[in-house]
Amino acid sequence: MTLSEVTGISGEAGDFRVSVKQNPRYIDMNRCIACGECAAKCPKKVDDEFNAGINKRRAAYIKYGQAVPLKYAIDAANCIYLARGKCRACEKFCPTDAIDFEDKEKNVDVNVGSVILAPGWSPFDPKGVDYLGCAESPDIVTSMEYERLLSASGPCMGHLKRPSDSREPKKIAWLQCVGSRNLNRCDNAYCSSVCCMYAIKQALVTAEHLEGDDLSQTVFYMDIRSHGKEFDRYFEKAQADGVNFVRARPHTIEPGKDGTGVTMRYTLDDGKVVVEDFDMAVLSVGLEASKDALSLADTFGIALDEFRFAQTSSFAPVASSREGVFVTGAFQAPKAIPRSVAEASAAAADAARLLTAAKGTLTRSKSYPREKDLAGQQPRVGVFVCSCGINIAGVVDVKEVVAYAEGLPHVVYAENNLFSCSADTQDLIAKRIEEHNLNRIVVAACTPRTHEPLFQDTLREAGLNAYLIEMANIRNQNAWVHQNAPEAATAKAKDQVRMAVAKAALDYPLARDAVPVTQKALVIGGGLAGMGAALNLADQGFEAVLLEKDARLGGNAWHLDTTPKGEPVRPMLEEMIQRTENHANIKVLKNAALKSATGSVGQFVSKIAVDGQTRAVTYGAAVLATGARESVPTEYGYGEDARILTHLEFDRKLREDAAQLGQAQSAVFIQCVGSREPNRPYCSRVCCTHTVKSAIHLKTLNPAMNVYVLYRDMRTYGLNEILYQKARDLGVIFIRYDVDQKPAVAIEGADLKVTVDDPIVQRPLKIDTDLLVLAAAIEPHASDELIALYKCGVNADGFLNEAHPKLRPVDMAVDGLFVAGLCNYPKPVDESIEQAKAAAARAATVLSQEAMQLDAIKSFVTDDCDGCALCLDVCPYRAIKLEEQATEGNGQVHKRIVTDKALCKGCGLCAATCPKGGVHVHGFTLDQLKAQVSAALVDVV
Amino acid sequence: MTTNHEPVILGFLCNWCAYAGGDLAGVSRLQYPPNMRAVRVMCSGMVHPDLVVDAFGKGADGVMVMG
Amino acid sequence: MYEFKVGRLARILGVHRNTVSNWIRSGRLDARPAPAKRYQIGEAALRRFCALNHIAEDRVLDHLTVLPEAAASLTPTVAARFSTTGREESMTQKTIGSVMVVGGGIAGIQATLDLADSGYFVYLVEKSAGIGGAMAQLDKTFPTNDCAM
């Protein structure tokens, strides 16, 4: 439901009634073929909000080239006809009569069991902040505008130009924390979490766009917050590639001479004032709560925090204050894409958990007639050439293409359709299949990437196998890109049809295999993440086996005092353990070890050793939540003095004897102990927040205590920034140190002394302290066994890898395996719980099916395979095994490869590697591809 | 070879990236010379060396493998 | 009911923002705090304040955001209760096997896909003409420089 807004909600969790207002699109989605005639003819130009207003679009528009749904819309606020009653140009030119100015606003009521709110965020608008100067110079842009300037689909088509004079900028500055961490010029005290990384990304991508040694990029920052997985490496790469990072906040920003470029004035640590010119400046604007946050919160009656983000608890991070209404993404707090995606899955898990009783009641499936048996039949190809209104026919002579197709080998029928994809043409194709006994179909139209499924469906309805269709892409890759060369385009279209027919003649029916799914999950690791995943799956009605290597559940959470929001961890943990151990659907195995793992998604089998006994478990999916641990510091005198503690030891002491801690006169925290150093070049993510929270705790126990925090970059990301601010307000002293000038710790008799170089006063500072707390790095458990068993991947630091760092944050590269918690990367309690729920949701998508439908495009082994095994190493999915087989009759043993259909993704690396034609990919065999090559080159002499 | 020779180029396009890029060029109406004939493959890794040799043998002036 | 930020009102009245803060703290300006550092004030109270301080009412009233009555009555409960357990118990007998997802950005899309794959019917509600949200506007993503599309 696009162009729609929620206007009201009634009822309660499990049975809501939601009113939705659907604004008119003025274009019939069933008729629109996205040809773009309406936009081409529309006389009204308006700012294109998708390109951050840098260029113009028309009042009849699509949001962007790959928009979903790819259907145009008319912007009522800007349409000349709708505003002034005249024009209707689009209506005259639309080839399918899709324009409907009678379209009215519709109000619909829908009945749903729960609601997930994901309204996203709005960028901070710096226009009102005068010193930033963005109103005065066109060369000062926001990061969103810059993103569009860089984009290949943006207004500059990927050739970066500065707005003032369209010249390539050579010297670019980024200004961090614009609209974040700022109470003076705006009210956004929080950190937006993503800007440091996106600025680094933009600096690096800029270097890809602009060649030459004279390019210079400078990032002005307060703290670099590269606290995510692989983020610090990315930051170091940027430094190595020559991006300048300057810790300063430019205070005067003015247009450069002759109105182009920017002049900035800033002060360095040592007090020196610098005036510098840049060709361009990018304001790294922060994320604000969505513009609709207030009205949504009002409609749904949910609580927001002081920054208009939705209020949630660390233990239920996607639950809003109203039962049955879940919140996710940047509406919950500013965050980057992977966490938004994980949270979205978590919200899905919670919503599904609530509605388990009604699962599957409203979904539908479709049935098809039996497939015809084609055995012994010669190919009888039918060719359907689409005009796509005038999209194709306006350039390509479609009649000539049809006539040409009729003369091709195997073709028994050819015709032209105005729109091959329209519903009536689908019926027509089915009729022609019947009439002419067609058994292969070629559609010359648009791209198979969007339309092949539609035609496959038509074939299935007509009793043909779905894989007997080929498409010739004569629109996107012909008519649209050769608009000024109609003759050459027609010739190309003929070639394309000839190539498709040649391949179609060699097409054969393919069966989509299915693997049965065991609707049971194995969860490895009984910490917060493991229990969270097991509980959610169990609540959704799936059986879960929870494997814990220790004698008790809970893991690291036993050692934590409170979350950054101040919620005590212990009661929640105890409740969670109790629920896990008593849940009817969960089997807990303690003191257990995984011994073997075979099979693949839907059907894994493992042997598990429990107290010396081995048992076998069959399961459809597994969640890996093996956790991590606090490392043991090897510096700063750790282990030599009882006053030197790690974070977890500090938390224990706080719980056991807070009064004693409060008696200290002075306390020092040292950050990055063992993190962000050559042997652990990653950020442990949680320590900065834990430190400021602990420093505040000490200041509350004893306001007179001198508390020092020695840090490299404070990384209190997101709403944790508020704690950092509070700590400073309470008088905690923050002193930055460089990694090559680390603080020194000396134990002199009864005295504990810390010496650090203060970069502001530029001299060493000696601190006598009663307490020294070290932010020891989080390190992963050794996971060699797990990796060997599941063939899953880890990064260079030993953390388990996800399938895609942005879009599949809890899936692993091996299908059916999911990852959650610290074993993936260091993270706080709320993020671990989010990931656990997300992993459960993703596992549920596997376990919800009785059988997994596999795609038919898979590799298969032929008789020519002689077992040379060259393909084994190149297979990225480890889907190939070498087996010994006895030849029938003579009993001789020979080697052959076997491919696993569940693991194979049909990439064909094996086929390209094989020197003997021993392995091919269905639908893309060497013969089929060769036929296309030959057909393409038939006219070449 | 005459000066108005139009080269024939064979392109192997990965379904997930280069072929999608070709589609996007169409949606964006980017114009380019009509000399390439595209063969869609599921991964540029499935292009067997034989196919490339075959293409040159049959008279292609150039082969592009994009993925 | 009107809503304002301290800085905004200070600019309208031509006084320092601290002055406005002081007025609120002393009760001279009878406004109550609302989310996101905003304050809300009833129309009567605002008119009274203008009269007392000899400020032209129009100058203030025309420039402040007017809140619909429904929004004004919503004072979010800061101490909303959360629980990790036992939510089902309070539910009605009837359970509908469908979910509405509001927002078609990357988070909304992922939630929709997961639910649909798990056997629930999903209504995805998006305000604009197409889904994709902010991520579709991005050129590349860190740390792998993958294309955002």
PDB file of C-alpha atoms in Angstrom, chain A residues 315-534:
ATOM      1  CA  PHE A 315      15.506  -6.407  27.446  1.00  0.00           C
ATOM      2  CA  ALA A 316      12.664  -5.910  24.979  1.00  0.00           C
ATOM      3  CA  PRO A 317      14.342  -3.650  22.440  1.00  0.00           C
ATOM      4  CA  VAL A 318      11.622  -3.721  19.795  1.00  0.00           C
ATOM      5  CA  ALA A 319       8.540  -3.634  22.036  1.00  0.00           C
ATOM      6  CA  SER A 320       6.839  -0.257  22.273  1.00  0.00           C
ATOM      7  CA  SER A 321       4.899   0.805  25.322  1.00  0.00           C
ATOM      8  CA  ARG A 322       1.733  -0.604  23.731  1.00  0.00           C
ATOM      9  CA  GLU A 323       1.236  -4.325  23.586  1.00  0.00           C
ATOM     10  CA  GLY A 324       1.205  -5.733  20.085  1.00  0.00           C
ATOM     11  CA  VAL A 325       2.854  -2.644  18.573  1.00  0.00           C
ATOM     12  CA  PHE A 326       6.551  -3.060  17.773  1.00  0.00           C
ATOM     13  CA  VAL A 327       9.102  -0.470  16.730  1.00  0.00           C
ATOM     14  CA  THR A 328      12.202  -0.940  14.676  1.00  0.00           C
ATOM     15  CA  GLY A 329      14.976   0.823  12.801  1.00  0.00           C
ATOM     16  CA  ALA A 330      15.930   4.453  13.269  1.00  0.00           C
ATOM     17  CA  PHE A 331      12.534   5.133  14.870  1.00  0.00           C
ATOM     18  CA  GLN A 332      13.834   3.330  17.951  1.00  0.00           C
ATOM     19  CA  ALA A 333      17.188   5.194  18.068  1.00  0.00           C
ATOM     20  CA  PRO A 334      19.660   6.416  15.430  1.00  0.00           C
ATOM     21  CA  LYS A 335      21.460   3.431  13.969  1.00  0.00           C
ATOM     22  CA  ALA A 336      23.098   2.052  10.851  1.00  0.00           C
ATOM     23  CA  ILE A 337      21.632  -0.388   8.355  1.00  0.00           C
ATOM     24  CA  PRO A 338      22.727  -3.765   9.814  1.00  0.00           C
ATOM     25  CA  ARG A 339      21.204  -3.069  13.193  1.00  0.00           C
ATOM     26  CA  SER A 340      18.027  -1.773  11.543  1.00  0.00           C
ATOM     27  CA  VAL A 341      17.762  -4.971   9.549  1.00  0.00           C
ATOM     28  CA  ALA A 342      18.432  -7.156  12.588  1.00  0.00           C
ATOM     29  CA  GLU A 343      15.871  -5.176  14.583  1.00  0.00           C
ATOM     30  CA  ALA A 344      13.338  -5.551  11.799  1.00  0.00           C
ATOM     31  CA  SER A 345      13.737  -9.318  11.964  1.00  0.00           C
ATOM     32  CA  ALA A 346      13.492  -9.081  15.740  1.00  0.00           C
ATOM     33  CA  ALA A 347      10.221  -7.177  15.443  1.00  0.00           C
ATOM     34  CA  ALA A 348       8.979  -9.820  13.023  1.00  0.00           C
ATOM     35  CA  ALA A 349       9.935 -12.485  15.578  1.00  0.00           C
ATOM     36  CA  ASP A 350       8.041 -10.740  18.349  1.00  0.00           C
ATOM     37  CA  ALA A 351       5.006 -10.141  16.160  1.00  0.00           C
ATOM     38  CA  ALA A 352       5.039 -13.781  15.037  1.00  0.00           C
ATOM     39  CA  ARG A 353       5.357 -14.971  18.622  1.00  0.00           C
ATOM     40  CA  LEU A 354       2.234 -13.057  19.503  1.00  0.00           C
ATOM     41  CA  LEU A 355       0.244 -14.479  16.611  1.00  0.00           C
ATOM     42  CA  THR A 356       1.465 -18.070  16.570  1.00  0.00           C
ATOM     43  CA  ALA A 357      -2.058 -19.373  17.087  1.00  0.00           C
ATOM     44  CA  ALA A 358      -3.257 -17.805  13.848  1.00  0.00           C
ATOM     45  CA  LYS A 359      -0.232 -18.626  11.744  1.00  0.00           C
ATOM     46  CA  GLY A 360      -0.923 -19.512   8.122  1.00  0.00           C
ATOM     47  CA  THR A 361      -4.645 -18.704   8.364  1.00  0.00           C
ATOM     48  CA  LEU A 362      -4.535 -15.793   5.928  1.00  0.00           C
ATOM     49  CA  THR A 363      -1.877 -16.806   3.456  1.00  0.00           C
ATOM     50  CA  ARG A 364      -2.784 -18.402   0.165  1.00  0.00           C
ATOM     51  CA  SER A 365      -1.131 -20.789  -2.263  1.00  0.00           C
ATOM     52  CA  LYS A 366      -1.825 -21.509  -5.891  1.00  0.00           C
ATOM     53  CA  SER A 367      -2.326 -24.789  -7.769  1.00  0.00           C
ATOM     54  CA  TYR A 368      -1.294 -25.642 -11.333  1.00  0.00           C
ATOM     55  CA  PRO A 369      -2.332 -28.268 -13.876  1.00  0.00           C
ATOM     56  CA  ARG A 370      -0.179 -31.327 -14.456  1.00  0.00           C
ATOM     57  CA  GLU A 371       2.806 -30.782 -16.721  1.00  0.00           C
ATOM     58  CA  LYS A 372       2.619 -32.228 -20.216  1.00  0.00           C
ATOM     59  CA  ASP A 373       5.083 -34.948 -21.065  1.00  0.00           C
ATOM     60  CA  LEU A 374       7.360 -33.720 -23.829  1.00  0.00           C
ATOM     61  CA  ALA A 375       9.368 -36.901 -24.282  1.00  0.00           C
ATOM     62  CA  GLY A 376      10.283 -37.481 -27.908  1.00  0.00           C
ATOM     63  CA  GLN A 377       8.843 -34.182 -29.123  1.00  0.00           C
ATOM     64  CA  GLN A 378      10.884 -31.906 -31.368  1.00  0.00           C
ATOM     65  CA  PRO A 379      11.126 -28.298 -30.198  1.00  0.00           C
ATOM     66  CA  ARG A 380       8.111 -26.244 -31.346  1.00  0.00           C
ATOM     67  CA  VAL A 381       8.958 -22.664 -30.485  1.00  0.00           C
ATOM     68  CA  GLY A 382       6.429 -19.848 -30.208  1.00  0.00           C
ATOM     69  CA  VAL A 383       7.808 -16.288 -30.393  1.00  0.00           C
ATOM     70  CA  PHE A 384       5.912 -13.356 -28.881  1.00  0.00           C
ATOM     71  CA  VAL A 385       7.304  -9.941 -29.727  1.00  0.00           C
ATOM     72  CA  CYS A 386       6.132  -7.141 -27.487  1.00  0.00           C
ATOM     73  CA  SER A 387       5.597  -3.577 -28.674  1.00  0.00           C
ATOM     74  CA  CYS A 388       5.406  -2.304 -25.107  1.00  0.00           C
ATOM     75  CA  GLY A 389       3.115   0.441 -26.383  1.00  0.00           C
ATOM     76  CA  ILE A 390       5.598   2.520 -28.297  1.00  0.00           C
ATOM     77  CA  ASN A 391       8.500   1.772 -25.980  1.00  0.00           C
ATOM     78  CA  ILE A 392       9.844  -0.933 -28.216  1.00  0.00           C
ATOM     79  CA  ALA A 393       7.799  -0.375 -31.349  1.00  0.00           C
ATOM     80  CA  GLY A 394       8.846   3.286 -31.456  1.00  0.00           C
ATOM     81  CA  VAL A 395      12.425   2.247 -32.188  1.00  0.00           C
ATOM     82  CA  VAL A 396      12.443  -1.384 -33.259  1.00  0.00           C
ATOM     83  CA  ASP A 397      10.403  -2.486 -36.261  1.00  0.00           C
ATOM     84  CA  VAL A 398       8.509  -5.214 -34.433  1.00  0.00           C
ATOM     85  CA  LYS A 399       6.624  -6.435 -37.516  1.00  0.00           C
ATOM     86  CA  GLU A 400       9.950  -7.064 -39.219  1.00  0.00           C
ATOM     87  CA  VAL A 401      11.212  -8.926 -36.159  1.00  0.00           C
ATOM     88  CA  VAL A 402       8.088 -11.142 -36.159  1.00  0.00           C
ATOM     89  CA  ALA A 403       8.527 -11.890 -39.862  1.00  0.00           C
ATOM     90  CA  TYR A 404      12.177 -12.708 -39.239  1.00  0.00           C
ATOM     91  CA  ALA A 405      11.350 -14.952 -36.292  1.00  0.00           C
ATOM     92  CA  GLU A 406       8.905 -16.980 -38.371  1.00  0.00           C
ATOM     93  CA  GLY A 407      11.803 -18.049 -40.583  1.00  0.00           C
ATOM     94  CA  LEU A 408      14.035 -19.265 -37.764  1.00  0.00           C
ATOM     95  CA  PRO A 409      14.624 -22.987 -37.177  1.00  0.00           C
ATOM     96  CA  HIS A 410      12.145 -24.675 -34.790  1.00  0.00           C
ATOM     97  CA  VAL A 411       9.835 -21.653 -34.790  1.00  0.00           C
ATOM     98  CA  VAL A 412       6.286 -22.699 -35.645  1.00  0.00           C
ATOM     99  CA  TYR A 413       4.464 -19.572 -34.583  1.00  0.00           C
ATOM    100  CA  ALA A 414       5.276 -15.887 -34.082  1.00  0.00           C
ATOM    101  CA  GLU A 415       3.170 -12.854 -33.346  1.00  0.00           C
ATOM    102  CA  ASN A 416       3.312  -9.294 -32.091  1.00  0.00           C
ATOM    103  CA  ASN A 417       1.509  -8.089 -28.946  1.00  0.00           C
ATOM    104  CA  LEU A 418       0.889  -4.548 -27.831  1.00  0.00           C
ATOM    105  CA  PHE A 419       1.765  -5.559 -24.277  1.00  0.00           C
ATOM    106  CA  SER A 420       3.003  -9.101 -23.811  1.00  0.00           C
ATOM    107  CA  CYS A 421       2.763  -8.800 -20.051  1.00  0.00           C
ATOM    108  CA  SER A 422      -0.908  -7.790 -19.910  1.00  0.00           C
ATOM    109  CA  ALA A 423      -3.382 -10.231 -18.454  1.00  0.00           C
ATOM    110  CA  ASP A 424      -5.212 -10.754 -21.755  1.00  0.00           C
ATOM    111  CA  THR A 425      -1.947 -11.555 -23.548  1.00  0.00           C
ATOM    112  CA  GLN A 426      -1.183 -14.146 -20.867  1.00  0.00           C
ATOM    113  CA  ASP A 427      -4.460 -15.848 -21.737  1.00  0.00           C
ATOM    114  CA  LEU A 428      -3.609 -15.503 -25.412  1.00  0.00           C
ATOM    115  CA  ILE A 429      -0.193 -17.143 -24.939  1.00  0.00           C
ATOM    116  CA  ALA A 430      -1.842 -20.062 -23.147  1.00  0.00           C
ATOM    117  CA  LYS A 431      -4.324 -20.357 -26.025  1.00  0.00           C
ATOM    118  CA  ARG A 432      -1.532 -20.320 -28.641  1.00  0.00           C
ATOM    119  CA  ILE A 433       0.352 -23.012 -26.736  1.00  0.00           C
ATOM    120  CA  GLU A 434      -2.752 -25.170 -27.019  1.00  0.00           C
ATOM    121  CA  GLU A 435      -3.545 -24.319 -30.670  1.00  0.00           C
ATOM    122  CA  HIS A 436      -0.073 -24.810 -32.055  1.00  0.00           C
ATOM    123  CA  ASN A 437       1.129 -27.425 -29.598  1.00  0.00           C
ATOM    124  CA  LEU A 438       4.010 -25.116 -28.656  1.00  0.00           C
ATOM    125  CA  ASN A 439       6.565 -26.569 -26.281  1.00  0.00           C
ATOM    126  CA  ARG A 440       9.113 -23.731 -26.025  1.00  0.00           C
ATOM    127  CA  ILE A 441       8.296 -20.058 -25.677  1.00  0.00           C
ATOM    128  CA  VAL A 442      10.397 -17.015 -26.504  1.00  0.00           C
ATOM    129  CA  VAL A 443       9.174 -13.627 -25.328  1.00  0.00           C
ATOM    130  CA  ALA A 444      10.974 -10.667 -26.842  1.00  0.00           C
ATOM    131  CA  ALA A 445      10.108  -7.862 -24.464  1.00  0.00           C
ATOM    132  CA  CYS A 446      11.725  -6.412 -21.383  1.00  0.00           C
ATOM    133  CA  THR A 447      14.080  -7.927 -18.824  1.00  0.00           C
ATOM    134  CA  PRO A 448      13.807 -11.486 -17.454  1.00  0.00           C
ATOM    135  CA  ARG A 449      14.929 -10.097 -14.132  1.00  0.00           C
ATOM    136  CA  THR A 450      11.496  -8.593 -13.539  1.00  0.00           C
ATOM    137  CA  HIS A 451       9.196 -10.419 -15.945  1.00  0.00           C
ATOM    138  CA  GLU A 452      10.433 -13.994 -16.286  1.00  0.00           C
ATOM    139  CA  PRO A 453       8.481 -15.157 -13.199  1.00  0.00           C
ATOM    140  CA  LEU A 454       5.254 -13.825 -14.765  1.00  0.00           C
ATOM    141  CA  PHE A 455       5.753 -15.768 -17.991  1.00  0.00           C
ATOM    142  CA  GLN A 456       6.934 -18.851 -16.107  1.00  0.00           C
ATOM    143  CA  ASP A 457       3.636 -18.749 -14.298  1.00  0.00           C
ATOM    144  CA  THR A 458       1.757 -18.526 -17.617  1.00  0.00           C
ATOM    145  CA  LEU A 459       3.634 -21.574 -18.891  1.00  0.00           C
ATOM    146  CA  ARG A 460       2.820 -23.535 -15.767  1.00  0.00           C
ATOM    147  CA  GLU A 461      -0.848 -22.637 -16.089  1.00  0.00           C
ATOM    148  CA  ALA A 462      -0.723 -23.897 -19.675  1.00  0.00           C
ATOM    149  CA  GLY A 463       0.786 -27.187 -18.537  1.00  0.00           C
ATOM    150  CA  LEU A 464       4.365 -26.481 -19.617  1.00  0.00           C
ATOM    151  CA  ASN A 465       7.437 -26.643 -17.440  1.00  0.00           C
ATOM    152  CA  ALA A 466       8.434 -23.199 -16.151  1.00  0.00           C
ATOM    153  CA  TYR A 467      11.957 -23.513 -17.509  1.00  0.00           C
ATOM    154  CA  LEU A 468      10.925 -23.760 -21.163  1.00  0.00           C
ATOM    155  CA  ILE A 469      10.873 -19.991 -21.634  1.00  0.00           C
ATOM    156  CA  GLU A 470      13.579 -17.654 -22.858  1.00  0.00           C
ATOM    157  CA  MET A 471      13.331 -13.897 -22.943  1.00  0.00           C
ATOM    158  CA  ALA A 472      14.996 -11.578 -25.437  1.00  0.00           C
ATOM    159  CA  ASN A 473      15.509  -8.238 -23.739  1.00  0.00           C
ATOM    160  CA  ILE A 474      14.658  -5.891 -26.601  1.00  0.00           C
ATOM    161  CA  ARG A 475      13.430  -3.053 -24.383  1.00  0.00           C
ATOM    162  CA  ASN A 476      15.877  -2.287 -21.554  1.00  0.00           C
ATOM    163  CA  GLN A 477      18.913  -3.471 -23.470  1.00  0.00           C
ATOM    164  CA  ASN A 478      17.855  -2.389 -26.921  1.00  0.00           C
ATOM    165  CA  ALA A 479      15.040   0.037 -27.740  1.00  0.00           C
ATOM    166  CA  TRP A 480      15.691   2.219 -24.712  1.00  0.00           C
ATOM    167  CA  VAL A 481      19.429   2.472 -25.238  1.00  0.00           C
ATOM    168  CA  HIS A 482      19.515   2.833 -29.028  1.00  0.00           C
ATOM    169  CA  GLN A 483      16.738   5.382 -29.477  1.00  0.00           C
ATOM    170  CA  ASN A 484      18.544   7.172 -32.279  1.00  0.00           C
ATOM    171  CA  ALA A 485      19.496   4.114 -34.312  1.00  0.00           C
ATOM    172  CA  PRO A 486      16.257   2.340 -35.246  1.00  0.00           C
ATOM    173  CA  GLU A 487      17.796   0.236 -38.022  1.00  0.00           C
ATOM    174  CA  ALA A 488      20.671  -1.019 -35.931  1.00  0.00           C
ATOM    175  CA  ALA A 489      18.216  -1.626 -33.079  1.00  0.00           C
ATOM    176  CA  THR A 490      15.964  -3.715 -35.306  1.00  0.00           C
ATOM    177  CA  ALA A 491      18.979  -5.736 -36.474  1.00  0.00           C
ATOM    178  CA  LYS A 492      20.030  -6.227 -32.869  1.00  0.00           C
ATOM    179  CA  ALA A 493      16.499  -7.299 -31.902  1.00  0.00           C
ATOM    180  CA  LYS A 494      16.588  -9.957 -34.622  1.00  0.00           C
ATOM    181  CA  ASP A 495      19.926 -11.195 -33.293  1.00  0.00           C
ATOM    182  CA  GLN A 496      18.538 -11.254 -29.763  1.00  0.00           C
ATOM    183  CA  VAL A 497      15.488 -13.250 -30.856  1.00  0.00           C
ATOM    184  CA  ARG A 498      17.700 -15.630 -32.831  1.00  0.00           C
ATOM    185  CA  MET A 499      19.918 -16.172 -29.785  1.00  0.00           C
ATOM    186  CA  ALA A 500      16.921 -16.785 -27.551  1.00  0.00           C
ATOM    187  CA  VAL A 501      15.374 -19.242 -30.003  1.00  0.00           C
ATOM    188  CA  ALA A 502      18.696 -21.111 -30.297  1.00  0.00           C
ATOM    189  CA  LYS A 503      18.845 -21.506 -26.558  1.00  0.00           C
ATOM    190  CA  ALA A 504      15.141 -22.283 -26.186  1.00  0.00           C
ATOM    191  CA  ALA A 505      15.496 -25.181 -28.620  1.00  0.00           C
ATOM    192  CA  LEU A 506      17.934 -26.723 -26.165  1.00  0.00           C
ATOM    193  CA  ASP A 507      15.830 -25.994 -23.077  1.00  0.00           C
ATOM    194  CA  TYR A 508      14.478 -29.012 -21.270  1.00  0.00           C
ATOM    195  CA  PRO A 509      12.065 -29.369 -18.373  1.00  0.00           C
ATOM    196  CA  LEU A 510      13.638 -28.854 -14.962  1.00  0.00           C
ATOM    197  CA  ALA A 511      12.309 -30.094 -11.680  1.00  0.00           C
ATOM    198  CA  ARG A 512      12.485 -27.977  -8.589  1.00  0.00           C
ATOM    199  CA  ASP A 513      13.695 -30.253  -5.848  1.00  0.00           C
ATOM    200  CA  ALA A 514      12.459 -29.959  -2.338  1.00  0.00           C
ATOM    201  CA  VAL A 515      14.174 -30.963   0.871  1.00  0.00           C
ATOM    202  CA  PRO A 516      11.990 -31.926   3.806  1.00  0.00           C
ATOM    203  CA  VAL A 517      12.443 -29.647   6.812  1.00  0.00           C
ATOM    204  CA  THR A 518      12.792 -30.896  10.365  1.00  0.00           C
ATOM    205  CA  GLN A 519      10.895 -28.260  12.293  1.00  0.00           C
ATOM    206  CA  LYS A 520      13.318 -28.108  15.154  1.00  0.00           C
ATOM    207  CA  ALA A 521      16.219 -25.765  15.907  1.00  0.00           C
ATOM    208  CA  LEU A 522      19.580 -26.263  17.542  1.00  0.00           C
ATOM    209  CA  VAL A 523      20.850 -23.289  19.522  1.00  0.00           C
ATOM    210  CA  ILE A 524      24.524 -23.392  20.433  1.00  0.00           C
ATOM    211  CA  GLY A 525      25.386 -21.284  23.470  1.00  0.00           C
ATOM    212  CA  GLY A 526      23.234 -20.589  26.523  1.00  0.00           C
ATOM    213  CA  GLY A 527      24.013 -16.924  27.129  1.00  0.00           C
ATOM    214  CA  LEU A 528      21.542 -14.081  26.648  1.00  0.00           C
ATOM    215  CA  ALA A 529      21.619 -14.434  22.875  1.00  0.00           C
ATOM    216  CA  GLY A 530      21.236 -18.206  22.868  1.00  0.00           C
ATOM    217  CA  MET A 531      18.401 -18.166  25.401  1.00  0.00           C
ATOM    218  CA  GLY A 532      16.720 -15.268  23.601  1.00  0.00           C
ATOM    219  CA  ALA A 533      16.737 -17.150  20.303  1.00  0.00           C
ATOM    220  CA  ALA A 534      15.581 -20.431  21.881  1.00  0.00           C
TER     221      ALA A 534
END
